[in-house]
C-alpha cells in the first residue's frame, strides 16, 4: 500500500516529464521531413493564451503534417528564453517556437538589451494570430469618448508592463494628443483591468479578451481600439485612427525556426500549419479569446516585424518621445 | 441577484466525478503527509506543483487544498502515538495527546481531534462562504497603496508573530526580499542581480524557492535524524471518544473554531499559530489547568479544532485579495499562478466555478476525512514504518523531476538543490524558511505596489495618508511596532 502510493506519485511525476521530446539528431535529407515528432515551444506557462493557442494548433497539425506535434513550455522574458533556446538549435524543422511580435518590435525600443534576438536570427515560418488592444475607462467615468478623455489632461494610465504594446500604444496616443499622462505599469492584463475597475488609474489599454466581459457588463467603457479597423467583438468602438490619432499597435504571434531552415521544410511546415489553422477547433478558440487569425507567410511576417518597428521608432522620434526614458 | 446560486452551482463542480476523485486523492495524500514527520503540507504541495500542470485548474486546487487541511488530521496521529509531531501545527497536540495515549486512551485523543477538526473545518468553511464574497466586494478598493500597506503588515507580522526569534525571522525576511528583487525591474524592465544570465531575467521562480527551502531542506534535515524515537504503539484502543470526552471538549471545540478562523485570516497567522493560541486559551479557561500536560482532552480538542479552522480560513485573504497569509498559502498562490489564475478581487466574479468549487470541495473533503480518519488510523500507523532511507531519496528524485519539468531547465534544478542546501544549513542554525519564503512572495508585491503608488501620487509620499484603507493599515503597523515598547515602559513604571 505505502509503496504503491509512492510509486504512483513517482509515475505521475515521470509522465509529466516524459512529454518532452528533444529534437537532436541530424536529418540532412529534408525530403523525408518529418520523420519524427516536431516540437513546438510555447514561450508561456501552461494555461496562458499563447499556450492554449499552440496546443489547439498542434492538435490539429498532426494529420496534415504526418507526424506528432509536441508542445513544450519555456516561459520567460517575453519569449526571449524560448527563442534563444530554439534558434540556437539545428535548422532541421523539428524544433520551432511560437514568438510574439512585441519581442522584436516593441521591447527593443524601450529596453536596452545587447543580447536581444533579431529578426535575422530566425527563419519565419507562418503568421498565426493578431490580438488587438482596447483603451478602457471605468464604466462610471465622466469620459464618454476618446476626445473627452484627452481633453481632461493629467492622466494616470495603466499598462500591462514594460515593453508591451499596451504601454507603447498609450505612450504614442498621449504623446500625439499632447496630453500630460503618467504610466503606471502593472503585471499583466488582469491586474491592469482590476486597477481600472477600482479607479486606481484613469485609463488603460489591454487585450480585447482581457476587457471584453467587463465591457459587456458595463463595468468598463471602451473608448478606442488601436487596430486598423474595428474589432469584430466590439463593433461600436471606434479605432484610434478614426478619432484622428493614427496609432496602430497590436500583438501578433507567429511560428519561427532556427535560421537557415531549408525552404522545402519551411513550406511543408507552413502548409500543414495553414491546414491546422483552418480547423474548427482552432478557429473556435481564437473566436472565444477574441483573437483574430493572421494568415501570413514568412516574408509577410518579416515585413510586418520590420515595418511596425520602423513605424513605432519614427512615430516616437517625430513626437519627440524618448521611449527608453519612458518607464 | 441570487447570492446563493453560485454557491450551489459550486457543489455541481465538486460532485463531478473527476473533482471528487482529486478531492479524495488530496485529503488522503494530506493525511499521509501529516503522518510522515518532516514532510509538511507546504513541502508536499511544492513538490506536487509541477504535476498539477496537467490537471485542470479547479481539480488541481481542490487536490492541493485537500492536502493542506488533510495534513492537519494526519499530523495528529504521530503527535499522539509517537509524541512526534508530523506537522508544526500539531506540536502542542503532542503534549496532552501522547499523555492520553500512554494512559491507553489514544483512541479518545484521535477520535476527539478528528471530530474537532471536522467541526472547526466546517465552521470555517461556512464563515468563509459568507465572508469571502464580502471581502471580494470591497477588494476593488484595494489598489497599489493598500497593497503596499498590506504587504508591509504581512512581513511585519511574520517576523513578530513567528515561532522563532524575531531577529532571525527579520533576517530571513530580508533575504527573502533581496531574492525577490532578482530579475527584471517590475516597472522599467531593467535587469537586476541576474549575474548576466537570461535564466534569472524573469526572477527566481517561486516553485524553485519553495521546493528548495521547504522540500529538499526538510528532507535533508530529516535524514540527519534517521533514528526514530520509538516504535509506534501497536494498540490504539477504541478510536471512538467516550461521552464524557465529548462533554469535556465541547467548549474547547467551539472556542477553537472561532479562534482558528480568526487567526487563519491574519497575515502571518495560520494553522501553527492558531493551534498554539488555542492551547494557551484552553489552559487559561480550564477549571483544572493542572491537568494540562497530563492528558487533558481539551488540550487536544482545542488546538486540533483551531488548526483545521485556520487551514480553511487562510484561503480567504489568498482568494479574495491575492495575499497569502502563510507559507503554505504562498505555495498555493504559486499553484494558482502556474494554472494561469491570478488570485485577487476579481476571482469570485470571474471564476465562480473555481472559487465555489474549491470552497465547497472543503465540505466534502472534511466529510471524507472524518469518515476515513478513524477507521484508517491503524493503516497510517503502519505507514510510519517506511524507512526514511527509502522515502527521502525518492522524494528528492520526484522534486528534481518536478522542477525540471517546469521549464525543462537543468539550471533550475541546480538552483533548487542549492537553495535546498541553503535551507538545510539555515535550519541547522535555527533559521526557519517560512519568513524568507513569505517575504519573497510579498517582496515583489511590496516593491511594485510602492512604486506604482508613487507614480499615482506623483512622487508625494504623503499620498498614502489620503487613502482611508491605507491609512488604517499604516496605523495598525505603527500600533504593532509601538505597543510592545509602551508595554515595556509601563511595566518598568509599575516596577519602580
Short mmCIF file of N, CA and C in Angstrom, two decimals, chain B residues 282-371:
data_model
loop_
_atom_site.label_atom_id
_atom_site.label_comp_id
_atom_site.label_asym_id
_atom_site.label_seq_id
_atom_site.Cartn_x
_atom_site.Cartn_y
_atom_site.Cartn_z
N UNK B 282 -7.17 27.34 26.13
CA UNK B 282 -7.83 26.26 26.86
C UNK B 282 -7.26 26.14 28.27
N UNK B 283 -5.95 26.28 28.37
CA UNK B 283 -5.32 26.16 29.67
C UNK B 283 -5.80 27.29 30.59
N UNK B 284 -6.02 28.45 29.98
CA UNK B 284 -6.43 29.62 30.75
C UNK B 284 -7.87 29.46 31.26
N UNK B 285 -8.75 28.96 30.40
CA UNK B 285 -10.15 28.90 30.80
C UNK B 285 -10.49 27.61 31.56
N UNK B 286 -9.55 26.66 31.61
CA UNK B 286 -9.86 25.36 32.22
C UNK B 286 -10.11 25.51 33.72
N UNK B 287 -11.04 24.66 34.21
CA UNK B 287 -11.32 24.68 35.65
C UNK B 287 -10.14 24.07 36.40
N UNK B 288 -9.53 23.05 35.77
CA UNK B 288 -8.39 22.42 36.43
C UNK B 288 -7.17 22.45 35.51
N UNK B 289 -6.55 23.64 35.41
CA UNK B 289 -5.43 23.79 34.48
C UNK B 289 -4.27 22.85 34.79
N UNK B 290 -4.21 22.34 36.02
CA UNK B 290 -3.09 21.45 36.38
C UNK B 290 -3.15 20.13 35.61
N UNK B 291 -4.31 19.85 35.02
CA UNK B 291 -4.42 18.60 34.25
C UNK B 291 -3.73 18.71 32.89
N UNK B 292 -3.46 19.95 32.48
CA UNK B 292 -2.83 20.12 31.17
C UNK B 292 -1.41 19.59 31.18
N UNK B 293 -1.07 18.86 30.13
CA UNK B 293 0.24 18.22 30.07
C UNK B 293 0.18 16.84 30.70
N UNK B 294 -0.95 16.51 31.33
CA UNK B 294 -1.08 15.19 31.94
C UNK B 294 -2.24 14.43 31.32
N UNK B 295 -2.62 14.86 30.12
CA UNK B 295 -3.69 14.13 29.45
C UNK B 295 -5.04 14.79 29.52
N UNK B 296 -5.09 16.10 29.29
CA UNK B 296 -6.37 16.79 29.24
C UNK B 296 -6.93 16.70 27.83
N UNK B 297 -8.17 16.23 27.73
CA UNK B 297 -8.78 16.08 26.41
C UNK B 297 -8.92 17.43 25.72
N UNK B 298 -9.21 18.46 26.52
CA UNK B 298 -9.37 19.80 25.95
C UNK B 298 -8.08 20.28 25.28
N UNK B 299 -6.95 19.84 25.81
CA UNK B 299 -5.65 20.24 25.26
C UNK B 299 -5.41 19.64 23.88
N UNK B 300 -6.20 18.64 23.54
CA UNK B 300 -6.12 18.06 22.20
C UNK B 300 -7.22 18.68 21.32
N UNK B 301 -8.40 18.76 21.89
CA UNK B 301 -9.55 19.21 21.12
C UNK B 301 -9.38 20.65 20.64
N UNK B 302 -8.96 21.55 21.54
CA UNK B 302 -8.83 22.97 21.18
C UNK B 302 -7.89 23.19 20.02
N UNK B 303 -6.62 22.82 20.17
CA UNK B 303 -5.64 23.06 19.10
C UNK B 303 -5.99 22.35 17.79
N UNK B 304 -6.51 21.11 17.91
CA UNK B 304 -6.81 20.36 16.68
C UNK B 304 -7.96 21.00 15.92
N UNK B 305 -8.92 21.55 16.66
CA UNK B 305 -10.02 22.25 16.02
C UNK B 305 -9.50 23.52 15.36
N UNK B 306 -8.68 24.25 16.13
CA UNK B 306 -8.20 25.54 15.66
C UNK B 306 -7.34 25.41 14.42
N UNK B 307 -6.44 24.42 14.40
CA UNK B 307 -5.55 24.35 13.24
C UNK B 307 -6.31 24.04 11.96
N UNK B 308 -7.37 23.27 12.10
CA UNK B 308 -8.15 22.97 10.90
C UNK B 308 -8.99 24.15 10.44
N UNK B 309 -9.54 24.88 11.42
CA UNK B 309 -10.31 26.07 11.08
C UNK B 309 -9.39 27.08 10.39
N UNK B 310 -8.18 27.22 10.90
CA UNK B 310 -7.24 28.18 10.34
C UNK B 310 -6.78 27.77 8.95
N UNK B 311 -6.60 26.45 8.77
CA UNK B 311 -6.16 25.97 7.45
C UNK B 311 -7.19 26.37 6.40
N UNK B 312 -8.45 26.37 6.79
CA UNK B 312 -9.51 26.73 5.85
C UNK B 312 -9.61 28.24 5.67
N UNK B 313 -9.61 28.96 6.80
CA UNK B 313 -9.86 30.40 6.68
C UNK B 313 -8.69 31.14 6.04
N UNK B 314 -7.51 30.54 6.06
CA UNK B 314 -6.39 31.25 5.45
C UNK B 314 -6.53 31.33 3.92
N UNK B 315 -7.55 30.64 3.39
CA UNK B 315 -7.83 30.76 1.96
C UNK B 315 -8.50 32.10 1.65
N UNK B 316 -9.08 32.74 2.66
CA UNK B 316 -9.82 33.98 2.40
C UNK B 316 -8.92 35.09 1.85
N UNK B 317 -7.85 35.47 2.58
CA UNK B 317 -7.01 36.54 2.01
C UNK B 317 -6.37 36.13 0.69
N UNK B 318 -6.07 34.84 0.53
CA UNK B 318 -5.44 34.41 -0.72
C UNK B 318 -6.38 34.57 -1.90
N UNK B 319 -7.59 34.02 -1.75
CA UNK B 319 -8.50 34.00 -2.90
C UNK B 319 -9.12 35.36 -3.17
N UNK B 320 -9.32 36.18 -2.15
CA UNK B 320 -10.03 37.44 -2.38
C UNK B 320 -9.09 38.62 -2.59
N UNK B 321 -7.92 38.60 -1.97
CA UNK B 321 -7.01 39.74 -2.11
C UNK B 321 -5.74 39.36 -2.86
N UNK B 322 -5.52 38.07 -3.02
CA UNK B 322 -4.27 37.64 -3.65
C UNK B 322 -3.10 37.77 -2.71
N UNK B 323 -3.38 37.75 -1.40
CA UNK B 323 -2.29 37.85 -0.42
C UNK B 323 -2.22 36.56 0.38
N UNK B 324 -1.12 35.82 0.28
CA UNK B 324 -1.00 34.60 1.06
C UNK B 324 -0.69 34.93 2.52
N UNK B 325 -1.48 34.34 3.44
CA UNK B 325 -1.31 34.66 4.86
C UNK B 325 -0.15 33.89 5.47
N UNK B 326 0.19 32.76 4.91
CA UNK B 326 1.28 31.98 5.50
C UNK B 326 2.03 31.23 4.40
N UNK B 327 3.04 30.49 4.81
CA UNK B 327 3.93 29.87 3.83
C UNK B 327 3.19 28.88 2.93
N UNK B 328 2.30 28.08 3.52
CA UNK B 328 1.58 27.10 2.70
C UNK B 328 0.70 27.81 1.68
N UNK B 329 0.09 28.90 2.11
CA UNK B 329 -0.74 29.66 1.18
C UNK B 329 0.13 30.30 0.09
N UNK B 330 1.37 30.62 0.45
CA UNK B 330 2.27 31.18 -0.55
C UNK B 330 2.52 30.15 -1.65
N UNK B 331 2.67 28.89 -1.25
CA UNK B 331 2.87 27.83 -2.25
C UNK B 331 1.59 27.66 -3.08
N UNK B 332 0.45 27.78 -2.40
CA UNK B 332 -0.83 27.66 -3.09
C UNK B 332 -0.98 28.79 -4.11
N UNK B 333 -0.51 29.96 -3.73
CA UNK B 333 -0.50 31.13 -4.61
C UNK B 333 0.26 30.78 -5.90
N UNK B 334 1.43 30.17 -5.70
CA UNK B 334 2.22 29.75 -6.85
C UNK B 334 1.46 28.77 -7.72
N UNK B 335 0.74 27.85 -7.07
CA UNK B 335 -0.02 26.84 -7.82
C UNK B 335 -1.08 27.49 -8.69
N UNK B 336 -1.74 28.50 -8.14
CA UNK B 336 -2.77 29.19 -8.91
C UNK B 336 -2.16 29.94 -10.08
N UNK B 337 -1.04 30.61 -9.84
CA UNK B 337 -0.40 31.37 -10.91
C UNK B 337 0.03 30.46 -12.05
N UNK B 338 0.57 29.30 -11.65
CA UNK B 338 1.02 28.33 -12.64
C UNK B 338 -0.14 27.91 -13.53
N UNK B 339 -1.33 27.88 -12.97
CA UNK B 339 -2.52 27.48 -13.73
C UNK B 339 -3.09 28.64 -14.52
N UNK B 340 -2.42 29.78 -14.50
CA UNK B 340 -2.92 30.93 -15.24
C UNK B 340 -4.04 31.66 -14.51
N UNK B 341 -4.15 31.41 -13.20
CA UNK B 341 -5.19 32.07 -12.42
C UNK B 341 -4.52 33.05 -11.46
N UNK B 342 -4.91 34.32 -11.54
CA UNK B 342 -4.36 35.28 -10.60
C UNK B 342 -5.35 35.48 -9.48
N UNK B 343 -5.02 35.00 -8.28
CA UNK B 343 -5.96 35.19 -7.18
C UNK B 343 -6.08 36.68 -6.89
N UNK B 344 -7.27 37.14 -6.62
CA UNK B 344 -7.45 38.56 -6.37
C UNK B 344 -8.93 38.92 -6.38
N UNK B 345 -9.18 40.21 -6.26
CA UNK B 345 -10.56 40.69 -6.10
C UNK B 345 -11.53 40.20 -7.17
N UNK B 346 -11.05 39.98 -8.38
CA UNK B 346 -12.00 39.64 -9.44
C UNK B 346 -12.24 38.13 -9.57
N UNK B 347 -11.53 37.36 -8.75
CA UNK B 347 -11.62 35.90 -8.89
C UNK B 347 -13.03 35.37 -8.64
N UNK B 348 -13.67 35.84 -7.56
CA UNK B 348 -15.00 35.34 -7.21
C UNK B 348 -15.98 35.60 -8.36
N UNK B 349 -15.85 36.78 -8.97
CA UNK B 349 -16.74 37.16 -10.06
C UNK B 349 -16.43 36.42 -11.35
N UNK B 350 -15.13 36.37 -11.66
CA UNK B 350 -14.75 35.89 -12.98
C UNK B 350 -14.62 34.38 -13.05
N UNK B 351 -14.25 33.75 -11.93
CA UNK B 351 -14.11 32.30 -11.94
C UNK B 351 -14.95 31.70 -10.81
N UNK B 352 -16.28 31.92 -10.87
CA UNK B 352 -17.11 31.39 -9.78
C UNK B 352 -17.01 29.88 -9.66
N UNK B 353 -16.85 29.21 -10.80
CA UNK B 353 -16.74 27.75 -10.78
C UNK B 353 -15.56 27.33 -9.94
N UNK B 354 -14.43 27.97 -10.19
CA UNK B 354 -13.22 27.62 -9.47
C UNK B 354 -13.38 27.98 -8.00
N UNK B 355 -13.81 29.20 -7.76
CA UNK B 355 -13.88 29.68 -6.38
C UNK B 355 -14.81 28.81 -5.54
N UNK B 356 -16.06 28.69 -5.99
CA UNK B 356 -17.02 27.93 -5.19
C UNK B 356 -16.73 26.44 -5.25
N UNK B 357 -16.18 26.00 -6.35
CA UNK B 357 -15.80 24.59 -6.45
C UNK B 357 -14.78 24.24 -5.38
N UNK B 358 -13.77 25.10 -5.22
CA UNK B 358 -12.73 24.83 -4.24
C UNK B 358 -13.29 24.94 -2.82
N UNK B 359 -14.07 26.00 -2.58
CA UNK B 359 -14.63 26.20 -1.24
C UNK B 359 -15.52 25.00 -0.85
N UNK B 360 -16.40 24.63 -1.77
CA UNK B 360 -17.33 23.56 -1.44
C UNK B 360 -16.64 22.20 -1.37
N UNK B 361 -15.53 22.06 -2.09
CA UNK B 361 -14.82 20.79 -2.00
C UNK B 361 -14.33 20.58 -0.58
N UNK B 362 -14.18 21.67 0.16
CA UNK B 362 -13.71 21.53 1.54
C UNK B 362 -14.76 20.89 2.44
N UNK B 363 -16.06 21.18 2.17
CA UNK B 363 -17.11 20.49 2.92
C UNK B 363 -16.96 18.99 2.69
N UNK B 364 -16.87 18.65 1.41
CA UNK B 364 -16.79 17.25 1.04
C UNK B 364 -15.52 16.62 1.61
N UNK B 365 -14.41 17.35 1.47
CA UNK B 365 -13.13 16.83 1.96
C UNK B 365 -13.15 16.57 3.44
N UNK B 366 -13.76 17.48 4.20
CA UNK B 366 -13.81 17.30 5.64
C UNK B 366 -14.67 16.10 6.02
N UNK B 367 -15.76 15.88 5.27
CA UNK B 367 -16.59 14.70 5.50
C UNK B 367 -15.79 13.44 5.22
N UNK B 368 -15.07 13.46 4.10
CA UNK B 368 -14.25 12.29 3.74
C UNK B 368 -13.24 12.00 4.84
N UNK B 369 -12.61 13.08 5.32
CA UNK B 369 -11.59 12.91 6.34
C UNK B 369 -12.17 12.33 7.62
N UNK B 370 -13.34 12.82 7.99
CA UNK B 370 -13.98 12.31 9.21
C UNK B 370 -14.29 10.83 9.05
N UNK B 371 -14.79 10.50 7.87
CA UNK B 371 -15.16 9.11 7.62
C UNK B 371 -13.93 8.21 7.58
#
